[in-house]
Tab-separated table of C-alpha atoms and ligand atoms in Angstrom:
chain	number	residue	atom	x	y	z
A	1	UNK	CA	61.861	-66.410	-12.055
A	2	UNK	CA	64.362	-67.639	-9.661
A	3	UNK	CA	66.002	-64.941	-7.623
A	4	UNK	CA	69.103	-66.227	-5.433
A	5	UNK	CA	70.674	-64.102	-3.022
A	6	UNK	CA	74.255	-64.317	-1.965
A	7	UNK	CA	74.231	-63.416	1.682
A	8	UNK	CA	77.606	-63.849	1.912
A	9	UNK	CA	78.577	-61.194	-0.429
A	10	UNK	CA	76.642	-58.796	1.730
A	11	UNK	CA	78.291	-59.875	4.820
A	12	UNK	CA	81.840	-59.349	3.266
A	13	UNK	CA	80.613	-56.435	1.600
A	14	UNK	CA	79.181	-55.120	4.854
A	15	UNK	CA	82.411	-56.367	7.418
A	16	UNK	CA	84.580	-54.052	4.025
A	17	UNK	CA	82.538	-50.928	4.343
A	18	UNK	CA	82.508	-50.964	8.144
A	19	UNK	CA	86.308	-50.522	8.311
A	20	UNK	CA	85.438	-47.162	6.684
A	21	UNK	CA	85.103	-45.353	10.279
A	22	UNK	CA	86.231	-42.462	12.104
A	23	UNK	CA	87.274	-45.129	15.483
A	24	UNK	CA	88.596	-48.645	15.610
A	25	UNK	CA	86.473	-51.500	15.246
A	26	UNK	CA	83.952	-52.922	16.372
A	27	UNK	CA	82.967	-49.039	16.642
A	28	UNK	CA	81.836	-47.470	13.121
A	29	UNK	CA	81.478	-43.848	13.239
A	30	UNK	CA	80.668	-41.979	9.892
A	31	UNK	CA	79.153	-38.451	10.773
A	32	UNK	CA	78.766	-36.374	7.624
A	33	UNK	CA	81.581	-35.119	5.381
A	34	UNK	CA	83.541	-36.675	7.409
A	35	UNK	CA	87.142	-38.857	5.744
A	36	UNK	CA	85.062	-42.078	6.451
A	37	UNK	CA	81.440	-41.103	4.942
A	38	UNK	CA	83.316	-39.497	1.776
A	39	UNK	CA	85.712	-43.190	1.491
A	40	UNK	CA	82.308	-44.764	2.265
A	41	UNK	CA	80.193	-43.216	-0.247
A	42	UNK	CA	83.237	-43.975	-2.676
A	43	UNK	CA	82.918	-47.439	-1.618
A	44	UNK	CA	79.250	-47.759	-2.420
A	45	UNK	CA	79.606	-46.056	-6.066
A	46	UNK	CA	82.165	-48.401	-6.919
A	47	UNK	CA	80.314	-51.161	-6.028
A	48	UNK	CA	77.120	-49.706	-7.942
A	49	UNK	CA	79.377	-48.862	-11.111
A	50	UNK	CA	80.753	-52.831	-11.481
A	51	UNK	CA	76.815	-53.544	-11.601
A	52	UNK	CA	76.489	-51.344	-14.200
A	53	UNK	CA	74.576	-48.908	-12.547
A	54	UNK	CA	74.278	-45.242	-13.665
A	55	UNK	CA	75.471	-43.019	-10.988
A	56	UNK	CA	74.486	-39.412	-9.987
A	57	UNK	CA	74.751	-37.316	-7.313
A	58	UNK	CA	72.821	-34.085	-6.890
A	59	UNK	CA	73.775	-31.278	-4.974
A	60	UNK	CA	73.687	-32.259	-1.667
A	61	UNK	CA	75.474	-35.678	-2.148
A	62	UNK	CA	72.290	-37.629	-2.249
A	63	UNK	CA	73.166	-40.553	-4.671
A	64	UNK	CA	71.410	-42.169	-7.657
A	65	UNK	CA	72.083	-45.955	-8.890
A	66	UNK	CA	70.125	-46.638	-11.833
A	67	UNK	CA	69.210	-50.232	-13.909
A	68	UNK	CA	67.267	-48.542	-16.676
A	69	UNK	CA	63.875	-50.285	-17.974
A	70	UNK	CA	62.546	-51.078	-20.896
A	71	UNK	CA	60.276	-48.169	-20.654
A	72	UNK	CA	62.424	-45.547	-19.154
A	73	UNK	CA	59.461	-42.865	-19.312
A	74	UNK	CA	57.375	-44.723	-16.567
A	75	UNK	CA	58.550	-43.848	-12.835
A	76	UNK	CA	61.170	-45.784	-11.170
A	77	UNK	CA	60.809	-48.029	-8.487
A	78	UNK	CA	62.821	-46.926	-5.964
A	79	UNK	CA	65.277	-48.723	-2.805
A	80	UNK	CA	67.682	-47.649	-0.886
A	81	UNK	CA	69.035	-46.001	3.179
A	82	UNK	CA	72.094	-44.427	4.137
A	83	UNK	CA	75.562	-44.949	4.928
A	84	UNK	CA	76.241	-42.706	7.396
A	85	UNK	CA	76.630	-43.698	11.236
A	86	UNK	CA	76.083	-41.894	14.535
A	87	UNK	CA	79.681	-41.993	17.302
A	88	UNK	CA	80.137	-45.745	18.744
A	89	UNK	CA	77.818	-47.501	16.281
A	90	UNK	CA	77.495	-50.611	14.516
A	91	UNK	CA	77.964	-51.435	10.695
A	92	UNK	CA	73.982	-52.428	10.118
A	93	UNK	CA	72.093	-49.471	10.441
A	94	UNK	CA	70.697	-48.375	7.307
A	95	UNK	CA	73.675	-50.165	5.528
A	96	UNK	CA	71.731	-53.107	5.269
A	97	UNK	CA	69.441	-51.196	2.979
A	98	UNK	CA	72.115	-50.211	0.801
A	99	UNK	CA	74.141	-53.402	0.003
A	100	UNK	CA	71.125	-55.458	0.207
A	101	UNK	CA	69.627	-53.253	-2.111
A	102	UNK	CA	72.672	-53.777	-3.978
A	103	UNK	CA	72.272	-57.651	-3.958
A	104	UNK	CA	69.071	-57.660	-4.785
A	105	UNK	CA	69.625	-55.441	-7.953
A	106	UNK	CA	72.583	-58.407	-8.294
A	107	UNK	CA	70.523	-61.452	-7.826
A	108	UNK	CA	67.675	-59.961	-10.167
A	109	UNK	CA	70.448	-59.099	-12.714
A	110	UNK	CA	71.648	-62.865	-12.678
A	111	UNK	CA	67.949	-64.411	-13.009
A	112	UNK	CA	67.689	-63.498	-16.100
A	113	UNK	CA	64.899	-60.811	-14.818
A	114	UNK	CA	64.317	-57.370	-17.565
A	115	UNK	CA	63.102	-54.178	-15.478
A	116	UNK	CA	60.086	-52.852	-16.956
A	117	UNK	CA	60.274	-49.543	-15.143
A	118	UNK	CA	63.425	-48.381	-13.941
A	119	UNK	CA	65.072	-49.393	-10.704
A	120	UNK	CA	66.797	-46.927	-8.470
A	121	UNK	CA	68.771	-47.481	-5.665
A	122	UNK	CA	69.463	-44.208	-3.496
A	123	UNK	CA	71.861	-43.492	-1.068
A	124	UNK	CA	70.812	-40.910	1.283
A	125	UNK	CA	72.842	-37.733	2.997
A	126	UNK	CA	72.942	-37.798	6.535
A	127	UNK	CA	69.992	-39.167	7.591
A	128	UNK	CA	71.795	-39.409	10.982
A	129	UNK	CA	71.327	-36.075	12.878
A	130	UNK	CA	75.050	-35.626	14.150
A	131	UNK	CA	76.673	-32.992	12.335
A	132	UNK	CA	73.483	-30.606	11.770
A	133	UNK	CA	71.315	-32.118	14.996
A	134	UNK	CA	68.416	-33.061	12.652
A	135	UNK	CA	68.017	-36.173	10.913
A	136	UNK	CA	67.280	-37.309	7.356
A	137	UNK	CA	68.766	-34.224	5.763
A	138	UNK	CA	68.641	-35.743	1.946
A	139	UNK	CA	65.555	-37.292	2.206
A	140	UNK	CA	63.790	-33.773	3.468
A	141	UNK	CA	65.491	-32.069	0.759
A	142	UNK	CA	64.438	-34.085	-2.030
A	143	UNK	CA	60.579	-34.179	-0.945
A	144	UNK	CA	60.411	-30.000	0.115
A	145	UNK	CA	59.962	-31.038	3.897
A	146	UNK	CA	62.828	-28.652	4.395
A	147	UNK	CA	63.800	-25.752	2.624
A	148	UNK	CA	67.248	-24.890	0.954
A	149	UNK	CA	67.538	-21.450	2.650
A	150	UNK	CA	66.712	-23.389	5.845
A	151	UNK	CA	69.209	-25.901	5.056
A	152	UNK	CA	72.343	-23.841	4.051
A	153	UNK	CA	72.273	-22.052	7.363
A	154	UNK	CA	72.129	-25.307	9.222
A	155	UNK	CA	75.200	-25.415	11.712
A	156	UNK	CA	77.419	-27.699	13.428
A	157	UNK	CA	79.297	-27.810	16.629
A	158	UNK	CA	82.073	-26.008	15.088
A	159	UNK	CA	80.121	-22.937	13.683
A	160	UNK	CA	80.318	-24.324	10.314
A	161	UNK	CA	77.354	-24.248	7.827
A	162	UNK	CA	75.954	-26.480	5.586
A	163	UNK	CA	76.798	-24.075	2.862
A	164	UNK	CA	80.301	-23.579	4.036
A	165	UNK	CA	80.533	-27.787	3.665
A	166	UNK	CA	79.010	-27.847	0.550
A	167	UNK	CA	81.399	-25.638	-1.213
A	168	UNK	CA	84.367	-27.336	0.189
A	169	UNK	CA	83.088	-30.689	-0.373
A	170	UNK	CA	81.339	-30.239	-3.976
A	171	UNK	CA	82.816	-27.158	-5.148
A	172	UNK	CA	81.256	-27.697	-8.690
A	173	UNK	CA	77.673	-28.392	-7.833
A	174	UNK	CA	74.728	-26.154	-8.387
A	175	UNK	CA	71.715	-24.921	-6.885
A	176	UNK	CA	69.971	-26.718	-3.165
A	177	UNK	CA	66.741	-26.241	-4.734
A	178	UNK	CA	67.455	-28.329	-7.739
A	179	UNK	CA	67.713	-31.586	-5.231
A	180	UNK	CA	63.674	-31.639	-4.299
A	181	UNK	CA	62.028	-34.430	-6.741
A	182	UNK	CA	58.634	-33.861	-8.290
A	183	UNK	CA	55.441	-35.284	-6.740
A	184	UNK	CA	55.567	-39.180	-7.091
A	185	UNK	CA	58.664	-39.255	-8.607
A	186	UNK	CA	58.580	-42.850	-7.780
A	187	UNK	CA	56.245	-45.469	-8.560
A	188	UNK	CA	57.039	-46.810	-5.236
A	189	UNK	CA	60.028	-46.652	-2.496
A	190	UNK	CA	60.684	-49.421	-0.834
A	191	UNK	CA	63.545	-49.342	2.417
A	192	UNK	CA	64.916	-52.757	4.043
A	193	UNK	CA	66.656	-51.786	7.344
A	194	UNK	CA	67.126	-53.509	10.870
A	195	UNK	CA	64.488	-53.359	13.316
A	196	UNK	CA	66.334	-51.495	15.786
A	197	UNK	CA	64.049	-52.837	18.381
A	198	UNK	CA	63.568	-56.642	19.843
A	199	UNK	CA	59.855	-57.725	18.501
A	200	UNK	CA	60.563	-59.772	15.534
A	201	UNK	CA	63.593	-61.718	17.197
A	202	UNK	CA	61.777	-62.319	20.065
A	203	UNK	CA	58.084	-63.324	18.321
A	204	UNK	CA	60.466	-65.690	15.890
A	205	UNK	CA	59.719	-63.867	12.898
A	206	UNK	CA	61.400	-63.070	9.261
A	207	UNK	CA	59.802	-59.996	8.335
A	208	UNK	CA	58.520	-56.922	9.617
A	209	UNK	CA	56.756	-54.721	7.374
A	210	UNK	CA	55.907	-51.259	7.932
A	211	UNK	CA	52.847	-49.649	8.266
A	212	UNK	CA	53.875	-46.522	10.593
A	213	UNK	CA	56.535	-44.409	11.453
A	214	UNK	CA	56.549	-42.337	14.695
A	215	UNK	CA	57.085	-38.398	14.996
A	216	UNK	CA	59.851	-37.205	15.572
A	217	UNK	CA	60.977	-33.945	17.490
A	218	UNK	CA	64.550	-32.144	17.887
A	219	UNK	CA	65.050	-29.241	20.323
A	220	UNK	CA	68.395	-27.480	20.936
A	221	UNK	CA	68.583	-25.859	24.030
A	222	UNK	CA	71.060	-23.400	25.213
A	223	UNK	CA	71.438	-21.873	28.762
A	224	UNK	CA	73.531	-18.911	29.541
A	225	UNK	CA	74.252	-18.584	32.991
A	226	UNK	CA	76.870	-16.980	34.863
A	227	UNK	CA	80.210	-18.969	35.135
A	228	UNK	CA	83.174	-18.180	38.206
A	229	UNK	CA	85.291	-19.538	40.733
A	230	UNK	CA	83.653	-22.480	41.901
A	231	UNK	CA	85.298	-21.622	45.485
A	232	UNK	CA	84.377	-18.436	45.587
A	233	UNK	CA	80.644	-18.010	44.113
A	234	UNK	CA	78.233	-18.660	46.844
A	235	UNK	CA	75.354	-20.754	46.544
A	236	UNK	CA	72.873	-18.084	46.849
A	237	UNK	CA	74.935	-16.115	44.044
A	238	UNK	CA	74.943	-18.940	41.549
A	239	UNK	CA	72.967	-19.036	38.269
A	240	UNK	CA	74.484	-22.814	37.283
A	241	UNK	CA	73.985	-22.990	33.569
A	242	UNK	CA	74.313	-27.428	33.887
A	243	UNK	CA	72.076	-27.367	36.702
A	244	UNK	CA	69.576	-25.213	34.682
A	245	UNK	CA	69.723	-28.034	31.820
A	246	UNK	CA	69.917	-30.727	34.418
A	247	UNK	CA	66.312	-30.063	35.642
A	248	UNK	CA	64.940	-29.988	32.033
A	249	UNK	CA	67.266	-33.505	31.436
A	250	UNK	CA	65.002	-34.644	34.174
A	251	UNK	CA	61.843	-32.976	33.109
A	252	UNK	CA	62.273	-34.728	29.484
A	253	UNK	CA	61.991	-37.817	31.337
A	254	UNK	CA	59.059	-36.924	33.038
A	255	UNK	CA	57.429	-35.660	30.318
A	256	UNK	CA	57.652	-38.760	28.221
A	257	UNK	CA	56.813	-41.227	31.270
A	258	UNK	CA	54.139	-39.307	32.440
A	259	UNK	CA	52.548	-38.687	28.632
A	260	UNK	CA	48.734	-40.104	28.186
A	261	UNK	CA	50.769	-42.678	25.826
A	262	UNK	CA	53.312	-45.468	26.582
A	263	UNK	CA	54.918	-44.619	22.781
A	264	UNK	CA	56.170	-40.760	24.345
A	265	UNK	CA	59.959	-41.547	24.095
A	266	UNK	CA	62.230	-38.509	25.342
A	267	UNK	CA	65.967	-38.289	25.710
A	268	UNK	CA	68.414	-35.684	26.039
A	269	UNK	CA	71.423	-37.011	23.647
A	270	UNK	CA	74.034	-34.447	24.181
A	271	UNK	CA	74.666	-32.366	27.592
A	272	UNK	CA	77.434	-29.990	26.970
A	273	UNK	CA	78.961	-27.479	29.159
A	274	UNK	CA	81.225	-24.631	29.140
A	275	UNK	CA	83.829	-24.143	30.380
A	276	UNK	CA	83.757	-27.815	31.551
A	277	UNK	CA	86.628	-26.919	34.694
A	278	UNK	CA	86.561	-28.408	37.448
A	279	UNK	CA	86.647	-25.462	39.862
A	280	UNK	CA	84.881	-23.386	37.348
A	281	UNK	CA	80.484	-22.369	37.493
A	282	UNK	CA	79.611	-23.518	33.877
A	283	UNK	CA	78.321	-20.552	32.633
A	284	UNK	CA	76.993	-22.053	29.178
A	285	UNK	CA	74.712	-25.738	28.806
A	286	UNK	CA	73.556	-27.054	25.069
A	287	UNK	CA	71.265	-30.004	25.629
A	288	UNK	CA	69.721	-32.247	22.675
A	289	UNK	CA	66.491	-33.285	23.218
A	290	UNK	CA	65.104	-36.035	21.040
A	291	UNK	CA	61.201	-36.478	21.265
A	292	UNK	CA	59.002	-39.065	19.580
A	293	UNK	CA	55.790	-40.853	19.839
A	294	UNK	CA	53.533	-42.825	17.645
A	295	UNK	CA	50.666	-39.665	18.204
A	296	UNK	CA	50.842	-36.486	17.487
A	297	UNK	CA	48.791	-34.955	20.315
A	298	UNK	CA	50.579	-36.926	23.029
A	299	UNK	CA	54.150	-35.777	21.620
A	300	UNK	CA	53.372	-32.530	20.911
A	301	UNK	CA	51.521	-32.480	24.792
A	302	UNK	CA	54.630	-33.715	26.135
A	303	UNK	CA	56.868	-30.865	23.885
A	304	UNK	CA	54.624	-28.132	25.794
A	305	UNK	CA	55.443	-29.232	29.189
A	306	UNK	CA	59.231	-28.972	28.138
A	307	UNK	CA	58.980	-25.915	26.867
A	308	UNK	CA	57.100	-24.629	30.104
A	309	UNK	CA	59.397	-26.525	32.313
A	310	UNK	CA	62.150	-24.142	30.502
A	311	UNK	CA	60.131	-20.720	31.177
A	312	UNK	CA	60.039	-22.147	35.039
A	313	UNK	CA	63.895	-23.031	35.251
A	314	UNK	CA	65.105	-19.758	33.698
A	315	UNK	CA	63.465	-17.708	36.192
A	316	UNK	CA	63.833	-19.476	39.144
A	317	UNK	CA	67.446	-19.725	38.620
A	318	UNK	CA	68.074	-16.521	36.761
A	319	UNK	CA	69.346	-17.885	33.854
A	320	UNK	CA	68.853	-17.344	30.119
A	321	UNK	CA	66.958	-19.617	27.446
A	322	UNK	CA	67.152	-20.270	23.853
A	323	UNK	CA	65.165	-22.816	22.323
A	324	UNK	CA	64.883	-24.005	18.983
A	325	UNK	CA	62.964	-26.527	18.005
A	326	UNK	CA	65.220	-28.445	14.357
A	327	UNK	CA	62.286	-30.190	13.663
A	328	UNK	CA	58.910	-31.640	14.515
A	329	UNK	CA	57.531	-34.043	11.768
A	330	UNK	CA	53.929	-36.027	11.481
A	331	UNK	CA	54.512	-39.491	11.848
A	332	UNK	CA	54.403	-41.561	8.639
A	333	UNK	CA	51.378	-43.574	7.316
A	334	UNK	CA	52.647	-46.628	4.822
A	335	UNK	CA	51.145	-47.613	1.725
A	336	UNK	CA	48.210	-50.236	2.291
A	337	UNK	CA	48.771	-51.460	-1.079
A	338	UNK	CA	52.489	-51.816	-0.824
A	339	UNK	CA	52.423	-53.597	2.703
A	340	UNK	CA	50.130	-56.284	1.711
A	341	UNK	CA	52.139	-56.540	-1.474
A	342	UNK	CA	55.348	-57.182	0.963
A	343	UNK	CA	53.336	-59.356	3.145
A	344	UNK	CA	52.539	-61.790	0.616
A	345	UNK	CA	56.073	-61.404	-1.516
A	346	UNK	CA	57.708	-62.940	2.172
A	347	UNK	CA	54.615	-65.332	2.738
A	348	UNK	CA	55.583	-66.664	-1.747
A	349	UNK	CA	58.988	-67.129	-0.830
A	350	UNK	CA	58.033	-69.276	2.663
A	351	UNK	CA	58.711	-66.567	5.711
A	352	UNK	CA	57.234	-65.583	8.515
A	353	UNK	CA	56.035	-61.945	8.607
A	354	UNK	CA	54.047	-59.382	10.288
A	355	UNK	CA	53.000	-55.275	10.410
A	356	UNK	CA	54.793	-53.429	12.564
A	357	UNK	CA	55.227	-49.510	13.805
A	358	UNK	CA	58.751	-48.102	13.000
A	359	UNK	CA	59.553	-46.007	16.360
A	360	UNK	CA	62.892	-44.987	14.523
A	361	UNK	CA	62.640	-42.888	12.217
A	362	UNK	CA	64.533	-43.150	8.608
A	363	UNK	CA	64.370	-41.737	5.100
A	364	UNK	CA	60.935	-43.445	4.615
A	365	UNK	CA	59.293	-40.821	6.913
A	366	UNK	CA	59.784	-38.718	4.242
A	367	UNK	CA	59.548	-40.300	1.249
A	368	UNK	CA	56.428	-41.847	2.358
A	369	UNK	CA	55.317	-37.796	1.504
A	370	UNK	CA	56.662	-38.060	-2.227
A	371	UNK	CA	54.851	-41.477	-2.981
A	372	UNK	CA	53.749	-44.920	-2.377
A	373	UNK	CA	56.532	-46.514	0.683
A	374	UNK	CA	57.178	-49.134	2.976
A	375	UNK	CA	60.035	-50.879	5.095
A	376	UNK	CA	61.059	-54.348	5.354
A	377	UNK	CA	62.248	-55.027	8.967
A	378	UNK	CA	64.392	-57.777	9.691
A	379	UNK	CA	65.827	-59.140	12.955
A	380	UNK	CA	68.919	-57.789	14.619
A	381	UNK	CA	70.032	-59.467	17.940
A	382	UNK	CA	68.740	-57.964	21.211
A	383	UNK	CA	66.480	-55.354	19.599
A	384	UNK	CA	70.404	-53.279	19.957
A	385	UNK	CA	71.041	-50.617	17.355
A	386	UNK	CA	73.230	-47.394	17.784
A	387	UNK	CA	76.011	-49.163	19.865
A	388	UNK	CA	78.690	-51.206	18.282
A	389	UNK	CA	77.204	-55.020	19.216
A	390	UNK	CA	74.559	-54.032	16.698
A	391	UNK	CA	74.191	-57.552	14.523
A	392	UNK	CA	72.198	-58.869	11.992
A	393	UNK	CA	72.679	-62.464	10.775
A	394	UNK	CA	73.592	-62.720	7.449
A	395	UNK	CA	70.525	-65.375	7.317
A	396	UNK	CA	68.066	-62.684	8.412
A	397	UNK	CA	69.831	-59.928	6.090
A	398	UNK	CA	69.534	-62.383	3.254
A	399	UNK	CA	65.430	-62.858	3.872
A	400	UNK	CA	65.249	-59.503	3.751
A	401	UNK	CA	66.933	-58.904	1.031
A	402	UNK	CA	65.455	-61.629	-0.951
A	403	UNK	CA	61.897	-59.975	-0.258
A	404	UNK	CA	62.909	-57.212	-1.619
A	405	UNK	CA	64.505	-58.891	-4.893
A	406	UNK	CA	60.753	-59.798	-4.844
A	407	UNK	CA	58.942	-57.111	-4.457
A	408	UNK	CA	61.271	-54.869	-6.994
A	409	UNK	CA	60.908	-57.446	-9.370
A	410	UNK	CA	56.732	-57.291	-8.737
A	411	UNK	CA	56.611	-53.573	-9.262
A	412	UNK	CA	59.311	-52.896	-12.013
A	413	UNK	CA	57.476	-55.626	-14.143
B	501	GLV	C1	67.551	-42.836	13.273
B	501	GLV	O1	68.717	-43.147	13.272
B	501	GLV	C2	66.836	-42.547	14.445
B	501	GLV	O2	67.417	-41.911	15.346
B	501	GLV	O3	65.682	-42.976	14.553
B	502	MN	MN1	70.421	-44.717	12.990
B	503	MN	MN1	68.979	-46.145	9.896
């Protein structure tokens, strides 16, 4: 069957849907609940409803598009990212995976092609970390990596709690616990996304396909010194709450470059102070610490010396800790079967493609957990991602996207 791909459409479709942001272009911000991710997600089920798509949402605003099969009892095969963007981003992370996804379902829709099993496209909640400070929010829902009581007393920056948003945002919906899917509730989940990195574009190549995804790790940190009159408080009477979190910004660094591994990535992502004056002690630091690595033992190595590094820094400087560690996940091992499947669906329609590690993480790290997954990388200029120069050529998006046609078409058959 011949499956064409409009990259175009996606392009317009994907220069439409960045407009939808909290700052001014180039910048898209959409952080979670937000005007923009609500007008986004609007966007999206418009666009899912002209394809004649059956939409749900369950309780926590993950969304369902679904082409029904011809046998509607077997699993679904499943697609699909997020919408949702970190402050000062670009308009290709994890969109890609939703209006390609969308294309795909377009371009298989005009060839003519009849789903065996069902096809679902999903839109994930927040699997951006910004409001709640841990990442892939839906996606751990749905397979049980979180718990709803955990969930609902997630908090923002504002005190506000998840279950504080929810009822404001979806004051009919029901239950957290009735979001979590069953065991393989898919036949097979299959996420197209930018490679965030510079590999493919560098090594000339169409395709990236996933085999791994690297652990992540989330700390919040909060020091509680003793704030005053920056003119007054002697240096010998100080407990300096910043410089407190300024050694362990430091030690984050050494902990990751010094780690047995040359995957330990560590950065501290937000640094905030109170009562941020300039002739003012801050009294109060919250630091972000985001922790990864392809191995568990060297991560979790390198999350021991930062939490001794904080014992040592509180006492020498007389300051008080509290640490809480959102979340530290196993990294993700990809379906054998589905990779090769993806390898040789690119190699059919005449790319260029390789395995690769996925050092960011996505929804995939968890539904890998629920059943069979993989990702389709493609190319994005620079290896940028998480800044607003992110780009993707609509070439490369349309490769990807016309793997995927591929591959759904393989496994919904
Ligand atoms: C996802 O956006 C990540 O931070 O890896
Ligand atoms: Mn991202
Ligand atoms: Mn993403």
């Amino acid at each position: 069957m011949l499956i064409e791909i409009d990259s175009e459409r996606i392009q317009s479709e994907i220069d439409q849907l960045a407009k939808i942001s909290e700052a001014s272009p180039p910048v898209v911000t959409r952080v979670l609940f937000s005007k923009a991710d609500l007008q986004a997600r609007a966007y999206v089920q418009a666009r899912c409803t002209n394809l004649d798509l059956a939409l749900r949402e369950d309780v926590v605003g993950n969304i369902f598009a679904h082409w029904q099969g011809q046998d509607p009892d077997l699993p679904a095969v499943a697609t699909g990212s997020h919408i949702d963007a970190i402050p000062n981003a670009g308009k290709y992370d994890g969109v890609v995976g939703v209006l390609g996804a969308l294309e795909a379902i377009r371009g298989l829709k005009r060839s003519g092609f009849k789903p065996r099993r069902s096809i679902e496209l999903v839109i994930f909640t927040a699997e951006e970390p910004t409001r709640f400070g841990i990442g892939c929010l839906g996606s751990r829902l749905l397979t049980g990596a979180l718990a709803p009581e955990q969930a609902l007393q997630l908090t923002d920056s504002g005190g506000k709690r998840l279950s504080d948003w929810l009822g404001e945002v979806y004051p009919q919906s029901g239950d957290l616990q009735s979001v979590r899917l069953l065991p393989n509730f898919y036949s097979a989940f299959i996420e197209l996304h930018i490679e965030q990195g510079p590999l493919l574009e560098r090594q000339r190549i169409d395709l990236g396909v996933v085999e791994q995804i690297a652990a992540p790790a989330t700390l919040r940190l909060e020091f509680i010194g003793e704030g005053g009159h920056a003119g007054a408080v002697l240096m010998p009477d100080r407990h300096d709450a910043l410089l407190a979190g300024a050694e362990i910004a430091l030690a984050v660094e050494s902990a990751a470059k010094e780690s047995q591994s040359p995957d330990t990535v560590g950065t501290t992502g937000v640094f905030r102070i109170e009562p941020g004056a300039v002739n003012s002690v801050p009294y109060r630091a919250l630091l972000e610490i985001d922790l990864r690595d392809t191995r568990l033992s060297t991560r979790d190595f390198a999350l021991q010396r930062i939490r001794e590094n904080v014992l040592t820094v509180t006492q020498r400087r007389g300051v008080q800790a509290h640490l809480d560690v959102v979340n530290q996940d196993p990294p993700a091992v990809c379906d054998a079967v589905l990779v090769q499947a993806a390898l040789q669906a690119a190699v059919r329609v005449g790319l260029s493609a390789r395995c690769m590690v996925s050092r960011a993480y996505h929804d995939s790290l968890f539904m890998a957990q629920n059943c069979p997954t993989t990702m389709l990388f493609i190319p994005c200029r620079n290896g940028v991602s998480h800044r607003p120069d992110e780009y993707a050529s609509p070439e490369a998006i349309g490769k990807g996207t016309l793997v995927l046609a591929q591959l759904l078409e393989q496994l919904a058959s």
